[in-house]
mmCIF file with all atom_site columns, C-alpha atoms in Angstrom:
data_model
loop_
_atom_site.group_PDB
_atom_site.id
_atom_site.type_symbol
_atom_site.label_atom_id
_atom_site.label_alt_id
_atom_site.label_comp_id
_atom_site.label_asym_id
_atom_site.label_entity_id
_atom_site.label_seq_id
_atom_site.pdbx_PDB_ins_code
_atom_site.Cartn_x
_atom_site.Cartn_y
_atom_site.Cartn_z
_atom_site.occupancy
_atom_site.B_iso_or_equiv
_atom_site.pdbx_formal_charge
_atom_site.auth_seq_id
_atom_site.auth_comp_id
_atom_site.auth_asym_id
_atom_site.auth_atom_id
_atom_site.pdbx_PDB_model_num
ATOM 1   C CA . UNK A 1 1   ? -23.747 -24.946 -4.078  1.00 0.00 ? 7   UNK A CA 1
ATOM 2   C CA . UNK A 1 2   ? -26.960 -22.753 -3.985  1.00 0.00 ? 8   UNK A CA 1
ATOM 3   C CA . UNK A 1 3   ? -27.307 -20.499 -1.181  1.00 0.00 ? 9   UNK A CA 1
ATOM 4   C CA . UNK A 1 4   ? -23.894 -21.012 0.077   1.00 0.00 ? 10  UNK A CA 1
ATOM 5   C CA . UNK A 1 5   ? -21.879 -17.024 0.139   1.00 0.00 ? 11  UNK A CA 1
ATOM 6   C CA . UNK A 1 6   ? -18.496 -17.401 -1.026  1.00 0.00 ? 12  UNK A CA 1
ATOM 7   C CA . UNK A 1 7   ? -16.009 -15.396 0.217   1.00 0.00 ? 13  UNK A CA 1
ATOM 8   C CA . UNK A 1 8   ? -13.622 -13.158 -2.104  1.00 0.00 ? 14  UNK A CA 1
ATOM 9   C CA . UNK A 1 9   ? -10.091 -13.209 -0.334  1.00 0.00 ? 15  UNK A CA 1
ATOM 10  C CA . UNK A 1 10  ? -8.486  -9.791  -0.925  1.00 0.00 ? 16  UNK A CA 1
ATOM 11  C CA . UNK A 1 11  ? -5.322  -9.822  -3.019  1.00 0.00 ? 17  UNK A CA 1
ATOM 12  C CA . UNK A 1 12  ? -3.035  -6.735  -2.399  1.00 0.00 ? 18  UNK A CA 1
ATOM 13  C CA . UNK A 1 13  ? 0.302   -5.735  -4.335  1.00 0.00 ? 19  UNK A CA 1
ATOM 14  C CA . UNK A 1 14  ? 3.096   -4.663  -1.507  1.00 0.00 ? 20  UNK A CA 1
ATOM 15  C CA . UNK A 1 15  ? 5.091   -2.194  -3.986  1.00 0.00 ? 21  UNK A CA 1
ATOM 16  C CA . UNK A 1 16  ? 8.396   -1.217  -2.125  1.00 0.00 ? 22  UNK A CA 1
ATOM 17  C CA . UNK A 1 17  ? 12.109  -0.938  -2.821  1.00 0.00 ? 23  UNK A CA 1
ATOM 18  C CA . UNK A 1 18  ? 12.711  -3.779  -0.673  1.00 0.00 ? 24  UNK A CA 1
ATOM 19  C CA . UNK A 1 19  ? 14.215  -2.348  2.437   1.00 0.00 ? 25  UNK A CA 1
ATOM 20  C CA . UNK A 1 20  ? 13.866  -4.201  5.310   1.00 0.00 ? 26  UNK A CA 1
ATOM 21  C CA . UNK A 1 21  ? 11.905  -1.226  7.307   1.00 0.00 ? 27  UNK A CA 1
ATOM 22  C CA . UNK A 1 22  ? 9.620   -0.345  4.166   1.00 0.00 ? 28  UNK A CA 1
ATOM 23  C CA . UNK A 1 23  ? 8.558   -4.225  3.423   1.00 0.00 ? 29  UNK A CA 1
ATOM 24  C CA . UNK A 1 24  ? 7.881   -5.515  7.078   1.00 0.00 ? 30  UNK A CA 1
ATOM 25  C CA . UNK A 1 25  ? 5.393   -2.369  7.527   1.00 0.00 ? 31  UNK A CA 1
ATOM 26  C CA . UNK A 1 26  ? 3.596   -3.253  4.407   1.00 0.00 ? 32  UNK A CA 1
ATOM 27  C CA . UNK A 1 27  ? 3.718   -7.159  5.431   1.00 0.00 ? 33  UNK A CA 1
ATOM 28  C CA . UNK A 1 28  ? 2.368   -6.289  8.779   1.00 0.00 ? 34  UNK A CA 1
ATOM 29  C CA . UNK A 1 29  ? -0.639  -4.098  7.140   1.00 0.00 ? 35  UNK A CA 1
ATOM 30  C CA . UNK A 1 30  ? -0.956  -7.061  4.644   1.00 0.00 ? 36  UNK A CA 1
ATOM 31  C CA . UNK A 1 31  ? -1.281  -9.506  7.989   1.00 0.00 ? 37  UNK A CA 1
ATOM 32  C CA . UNK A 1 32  ? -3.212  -7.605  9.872   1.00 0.00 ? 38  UNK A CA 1
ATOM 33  C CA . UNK A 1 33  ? -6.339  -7.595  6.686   1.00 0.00 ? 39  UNK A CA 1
ATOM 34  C CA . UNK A 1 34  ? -5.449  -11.560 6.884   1.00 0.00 ? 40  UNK A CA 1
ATOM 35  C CA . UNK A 1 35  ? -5.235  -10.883 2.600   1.00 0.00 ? 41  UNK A CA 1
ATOM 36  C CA . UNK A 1 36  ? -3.025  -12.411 0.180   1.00 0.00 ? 42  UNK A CA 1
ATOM 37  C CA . UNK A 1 37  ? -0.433  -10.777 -1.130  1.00 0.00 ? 43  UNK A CA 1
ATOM 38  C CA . UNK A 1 38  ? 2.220   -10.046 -3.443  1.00 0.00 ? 44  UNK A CA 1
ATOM 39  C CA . UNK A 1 39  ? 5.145   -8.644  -2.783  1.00 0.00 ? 45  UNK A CA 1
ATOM 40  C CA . UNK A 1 40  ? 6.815   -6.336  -6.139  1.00 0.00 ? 46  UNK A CA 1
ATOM 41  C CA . UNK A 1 41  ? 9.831   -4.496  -5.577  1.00 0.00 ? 47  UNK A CA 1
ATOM 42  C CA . UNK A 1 42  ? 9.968   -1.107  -7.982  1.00 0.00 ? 48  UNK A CA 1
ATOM 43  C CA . UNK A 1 43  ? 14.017  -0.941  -7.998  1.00 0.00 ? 49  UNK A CA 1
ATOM 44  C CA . UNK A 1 44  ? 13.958  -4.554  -9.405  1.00 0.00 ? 50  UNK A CA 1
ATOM 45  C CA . UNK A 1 45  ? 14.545  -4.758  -13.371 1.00 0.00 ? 51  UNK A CA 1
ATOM 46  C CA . UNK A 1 46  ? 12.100  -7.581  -13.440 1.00 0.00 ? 52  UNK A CA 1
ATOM 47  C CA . UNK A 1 47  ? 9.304   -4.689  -12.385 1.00 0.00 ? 53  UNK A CA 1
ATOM 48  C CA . UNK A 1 48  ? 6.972   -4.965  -15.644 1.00 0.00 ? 54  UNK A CA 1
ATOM 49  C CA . UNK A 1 49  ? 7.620   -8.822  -15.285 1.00 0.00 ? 55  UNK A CA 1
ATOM 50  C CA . UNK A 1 50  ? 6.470   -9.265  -11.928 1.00 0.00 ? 56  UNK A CA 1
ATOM 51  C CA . UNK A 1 51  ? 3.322   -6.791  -12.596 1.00 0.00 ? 57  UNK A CA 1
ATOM 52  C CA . UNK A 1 52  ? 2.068   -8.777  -15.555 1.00 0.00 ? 58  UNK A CA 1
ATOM 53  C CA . UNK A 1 53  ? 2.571   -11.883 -13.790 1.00 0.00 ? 59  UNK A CA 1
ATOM 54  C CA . UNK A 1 54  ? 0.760   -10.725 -11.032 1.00 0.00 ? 60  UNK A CA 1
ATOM 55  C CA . UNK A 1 55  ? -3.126  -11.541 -11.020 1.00 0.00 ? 61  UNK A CA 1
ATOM 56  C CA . UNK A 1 56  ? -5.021  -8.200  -11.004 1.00 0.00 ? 62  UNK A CA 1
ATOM 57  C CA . UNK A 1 57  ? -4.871  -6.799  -7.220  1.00 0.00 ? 63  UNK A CA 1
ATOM 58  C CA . UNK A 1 58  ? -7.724  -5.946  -5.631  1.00 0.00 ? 64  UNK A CA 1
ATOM 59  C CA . UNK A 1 59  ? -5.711  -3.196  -3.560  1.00 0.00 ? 65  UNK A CA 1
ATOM 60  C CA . UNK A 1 60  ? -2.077  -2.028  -3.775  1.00 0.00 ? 66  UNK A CA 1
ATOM 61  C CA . UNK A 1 61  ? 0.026   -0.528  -0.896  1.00 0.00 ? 67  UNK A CA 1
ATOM 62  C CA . UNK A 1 62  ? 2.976   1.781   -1.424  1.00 0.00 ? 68  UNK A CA 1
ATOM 63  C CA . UNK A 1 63  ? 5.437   2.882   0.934   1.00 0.00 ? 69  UNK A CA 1
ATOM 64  C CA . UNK A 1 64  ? 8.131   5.875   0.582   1.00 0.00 ? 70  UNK A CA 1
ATOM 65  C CA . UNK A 1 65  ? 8.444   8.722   -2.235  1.00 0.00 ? 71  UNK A CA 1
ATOM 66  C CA . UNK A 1 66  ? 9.100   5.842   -4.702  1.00 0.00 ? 72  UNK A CA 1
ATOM 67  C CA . UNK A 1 67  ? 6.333   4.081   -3.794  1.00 0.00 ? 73  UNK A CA 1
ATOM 68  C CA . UNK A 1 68  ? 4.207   6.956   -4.863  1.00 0.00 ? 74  UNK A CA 1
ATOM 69  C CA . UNK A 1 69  ? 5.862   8.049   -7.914  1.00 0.00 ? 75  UNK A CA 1
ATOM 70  C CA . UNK A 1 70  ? 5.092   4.041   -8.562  1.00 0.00 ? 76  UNK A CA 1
ATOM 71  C CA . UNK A 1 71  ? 1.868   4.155   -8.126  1.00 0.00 ? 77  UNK A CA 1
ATOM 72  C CA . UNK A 1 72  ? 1.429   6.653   -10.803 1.00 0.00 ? 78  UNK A CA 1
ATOM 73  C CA . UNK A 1 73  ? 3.294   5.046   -13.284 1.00 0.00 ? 79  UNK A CA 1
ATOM 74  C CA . UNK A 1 74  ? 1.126   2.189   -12.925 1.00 0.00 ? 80  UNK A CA 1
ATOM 75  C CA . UNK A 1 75  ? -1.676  3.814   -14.052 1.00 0.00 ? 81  UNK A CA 1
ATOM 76  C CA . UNK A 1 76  ? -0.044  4.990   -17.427 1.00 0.00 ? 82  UNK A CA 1
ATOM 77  C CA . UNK A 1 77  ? 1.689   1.740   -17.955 1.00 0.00 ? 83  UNK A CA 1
ATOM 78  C CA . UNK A 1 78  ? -0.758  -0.727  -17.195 1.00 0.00 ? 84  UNK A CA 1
ATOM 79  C CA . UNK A 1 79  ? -4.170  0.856   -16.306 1.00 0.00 ? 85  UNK A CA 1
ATOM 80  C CA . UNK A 1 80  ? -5.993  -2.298  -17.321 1.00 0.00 ? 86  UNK A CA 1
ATOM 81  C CA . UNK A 1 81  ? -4.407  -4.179  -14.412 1.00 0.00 ? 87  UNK A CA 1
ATOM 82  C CA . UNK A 1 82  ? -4.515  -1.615  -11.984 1.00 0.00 ? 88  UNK A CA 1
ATOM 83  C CA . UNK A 1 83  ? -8.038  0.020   -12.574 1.00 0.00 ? 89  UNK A CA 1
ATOM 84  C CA . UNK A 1 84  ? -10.434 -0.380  -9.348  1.00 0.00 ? 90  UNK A CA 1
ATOM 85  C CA . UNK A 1 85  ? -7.959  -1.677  -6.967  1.00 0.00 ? 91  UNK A CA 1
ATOM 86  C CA . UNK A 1 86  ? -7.820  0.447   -3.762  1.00 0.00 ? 92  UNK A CA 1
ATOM 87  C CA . UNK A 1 87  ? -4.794  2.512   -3.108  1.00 0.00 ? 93  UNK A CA 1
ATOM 88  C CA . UNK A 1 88  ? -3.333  2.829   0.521   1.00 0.00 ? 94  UNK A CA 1
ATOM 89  C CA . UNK A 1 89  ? 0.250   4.848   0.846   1.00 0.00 ? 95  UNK A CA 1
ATOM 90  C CA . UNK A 1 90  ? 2.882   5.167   4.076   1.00 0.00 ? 96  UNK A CA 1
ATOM 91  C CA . UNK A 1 91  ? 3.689   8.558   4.054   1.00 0.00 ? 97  UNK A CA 1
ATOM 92  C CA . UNK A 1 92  ? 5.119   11.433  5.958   1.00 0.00 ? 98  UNK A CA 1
ATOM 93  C CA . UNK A 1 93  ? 2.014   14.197  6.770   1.00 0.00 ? 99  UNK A CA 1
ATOM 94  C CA . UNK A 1 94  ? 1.815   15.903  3.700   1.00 0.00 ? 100 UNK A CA 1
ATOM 95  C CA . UNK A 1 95  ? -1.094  17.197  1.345   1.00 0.00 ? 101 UNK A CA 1
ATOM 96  C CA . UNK A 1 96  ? -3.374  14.530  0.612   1.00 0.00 ? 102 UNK A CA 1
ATOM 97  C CA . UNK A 1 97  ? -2.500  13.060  -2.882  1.00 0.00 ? 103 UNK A CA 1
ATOM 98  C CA . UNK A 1 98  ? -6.063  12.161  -4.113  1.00 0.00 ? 104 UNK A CA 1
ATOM 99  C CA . UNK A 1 99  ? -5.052  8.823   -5.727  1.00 0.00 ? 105 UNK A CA 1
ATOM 100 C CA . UNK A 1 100 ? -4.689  7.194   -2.616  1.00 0.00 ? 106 UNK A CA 1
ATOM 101 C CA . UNK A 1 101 ? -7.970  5.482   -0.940  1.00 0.00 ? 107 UNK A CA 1
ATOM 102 C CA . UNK A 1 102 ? -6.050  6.020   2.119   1.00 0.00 ? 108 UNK A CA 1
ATOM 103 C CA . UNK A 1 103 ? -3.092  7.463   4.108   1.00 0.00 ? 109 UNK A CA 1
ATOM 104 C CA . UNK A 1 104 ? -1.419  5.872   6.654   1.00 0.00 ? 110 UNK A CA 1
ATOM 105 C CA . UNK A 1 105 ? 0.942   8.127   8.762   1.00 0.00 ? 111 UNK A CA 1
ATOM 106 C CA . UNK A 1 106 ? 3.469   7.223   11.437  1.00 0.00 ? 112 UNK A CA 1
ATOM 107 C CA . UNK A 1 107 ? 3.425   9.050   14.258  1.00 0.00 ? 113 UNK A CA 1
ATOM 108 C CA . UNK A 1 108 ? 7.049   10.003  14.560  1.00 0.00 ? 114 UNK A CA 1
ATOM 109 C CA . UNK A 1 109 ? 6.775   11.842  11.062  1.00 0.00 ? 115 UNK A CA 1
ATOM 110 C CA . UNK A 1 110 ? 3.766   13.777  12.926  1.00 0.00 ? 116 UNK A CA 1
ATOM 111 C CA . UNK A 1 111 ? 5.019   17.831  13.707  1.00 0.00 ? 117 UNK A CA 1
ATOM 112 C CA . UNK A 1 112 ? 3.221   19.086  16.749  1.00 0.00 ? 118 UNK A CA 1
ATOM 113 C CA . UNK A 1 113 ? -0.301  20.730  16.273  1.00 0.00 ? 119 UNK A CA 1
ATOM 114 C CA . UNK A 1 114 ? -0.872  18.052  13.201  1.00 0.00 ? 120 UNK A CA 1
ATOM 115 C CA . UNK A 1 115 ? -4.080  17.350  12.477  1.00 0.00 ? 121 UNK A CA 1
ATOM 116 C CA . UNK A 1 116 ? -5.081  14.223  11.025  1.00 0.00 ? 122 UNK A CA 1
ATOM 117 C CA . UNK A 1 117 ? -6.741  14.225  7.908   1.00 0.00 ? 123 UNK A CA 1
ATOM 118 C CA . UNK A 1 118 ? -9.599  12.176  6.181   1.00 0.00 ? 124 UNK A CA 1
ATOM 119 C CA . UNK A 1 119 ? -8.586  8.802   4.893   1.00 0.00 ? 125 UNK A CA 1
ATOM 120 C CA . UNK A 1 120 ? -5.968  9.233   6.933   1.00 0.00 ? 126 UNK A CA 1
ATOM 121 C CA . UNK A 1 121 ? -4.790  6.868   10.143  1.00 0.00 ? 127 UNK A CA 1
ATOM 122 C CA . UNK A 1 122 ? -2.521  7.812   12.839  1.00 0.00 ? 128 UNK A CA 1
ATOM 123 C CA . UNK A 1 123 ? -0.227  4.709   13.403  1.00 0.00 ? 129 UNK A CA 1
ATOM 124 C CA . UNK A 1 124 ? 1.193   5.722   16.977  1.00 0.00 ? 130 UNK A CA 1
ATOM 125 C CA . UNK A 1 125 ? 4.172   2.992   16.601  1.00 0.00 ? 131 UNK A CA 1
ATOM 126 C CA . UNK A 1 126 ? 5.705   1.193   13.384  1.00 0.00 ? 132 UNK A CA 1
ATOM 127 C CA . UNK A 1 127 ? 3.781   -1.448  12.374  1.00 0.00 ? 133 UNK A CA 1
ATOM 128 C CA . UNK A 1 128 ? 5.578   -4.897  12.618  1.00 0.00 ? 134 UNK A CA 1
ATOM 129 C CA . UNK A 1 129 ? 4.711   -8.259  11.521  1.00 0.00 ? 135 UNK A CA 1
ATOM 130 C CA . UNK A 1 130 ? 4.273   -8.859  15.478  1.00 0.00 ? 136 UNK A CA 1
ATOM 131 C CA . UNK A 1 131 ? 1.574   -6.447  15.323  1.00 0.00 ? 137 UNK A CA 1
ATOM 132 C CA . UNK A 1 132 ? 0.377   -2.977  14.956  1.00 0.00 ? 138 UNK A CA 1
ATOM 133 C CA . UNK A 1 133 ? -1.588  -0.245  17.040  1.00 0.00 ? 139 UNK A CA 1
ATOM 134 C CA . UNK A 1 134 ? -3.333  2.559   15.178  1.00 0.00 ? 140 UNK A CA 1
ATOM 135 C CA . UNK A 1 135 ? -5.625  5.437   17.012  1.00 0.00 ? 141 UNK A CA 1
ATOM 136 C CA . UNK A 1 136 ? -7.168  8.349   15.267  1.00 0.00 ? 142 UNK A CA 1
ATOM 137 C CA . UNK A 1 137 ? -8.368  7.119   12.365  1.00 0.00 ? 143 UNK A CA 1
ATOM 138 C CA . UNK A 1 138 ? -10.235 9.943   11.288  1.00 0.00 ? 144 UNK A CA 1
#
């Protein structure tokens, strides 16, 4: 109808090995952005299956050393599908790896005197599907 707005629903890739602690955090971030989702699991033969079946993501969250190296190979494998979607990793403070949009690091991975980074958030406790704290976001 004319002059109505409609509203774009985010759709975000989860990409984790599909560990119980490594998929609930990713859920929980997914929940908390009240966004669809898909979950793809990188150790799962069916990978390039579940990517090209996947509509194109408007964001895609990674988790673990995997998670990154999988976010890399996405670009050379499909960079058509994955071009323009918004990249947010879990990660342990390290360098910032300029693909990602954003870093999310957990607080018990945090050595004293850290300081956070740009496009980085502190997450003081794990985030959970029952809900998650952050502080810091710098």
């Amino acid at each position: 109808m004319l002059g109505q707005k409609t509203t774009h629903s985010l759709y975000i890739w989860l990409l984790s090995d599909g560990k119980a602690g490594h998929i609930n955090q990713l859920r929980a971030l997914a929940h908390a952005m009240n966004t669809e989702y898909t979950e793809i699991n990188f150790n799962n033969q069916d990978f390039d299956f579940q990517v090209l079946n996947s509509k194109k993501p408007d964001g895609i969250f990674s988790i673990a050393r995997m998670g990154r190296k999988t976010q890399f190979a996405l670009n050379q494998k499909f960079p058509a599908i994955v071009s323009g979607a918004k990249r947010v990793h879990i990660m342990s403070p390290k360098k910032q790896d300029p693909l990602f949009d954003g870093e999310i690091v957990m607080a018990h991975d945090v050595p004293e005197g850290y300081q956070v980074q740009s496009r980085q958030i502190l997450c003081t406790i794990p985030p959970s599907p029952f809900g998650m704290n952050t502080a810091n976001i710098a």
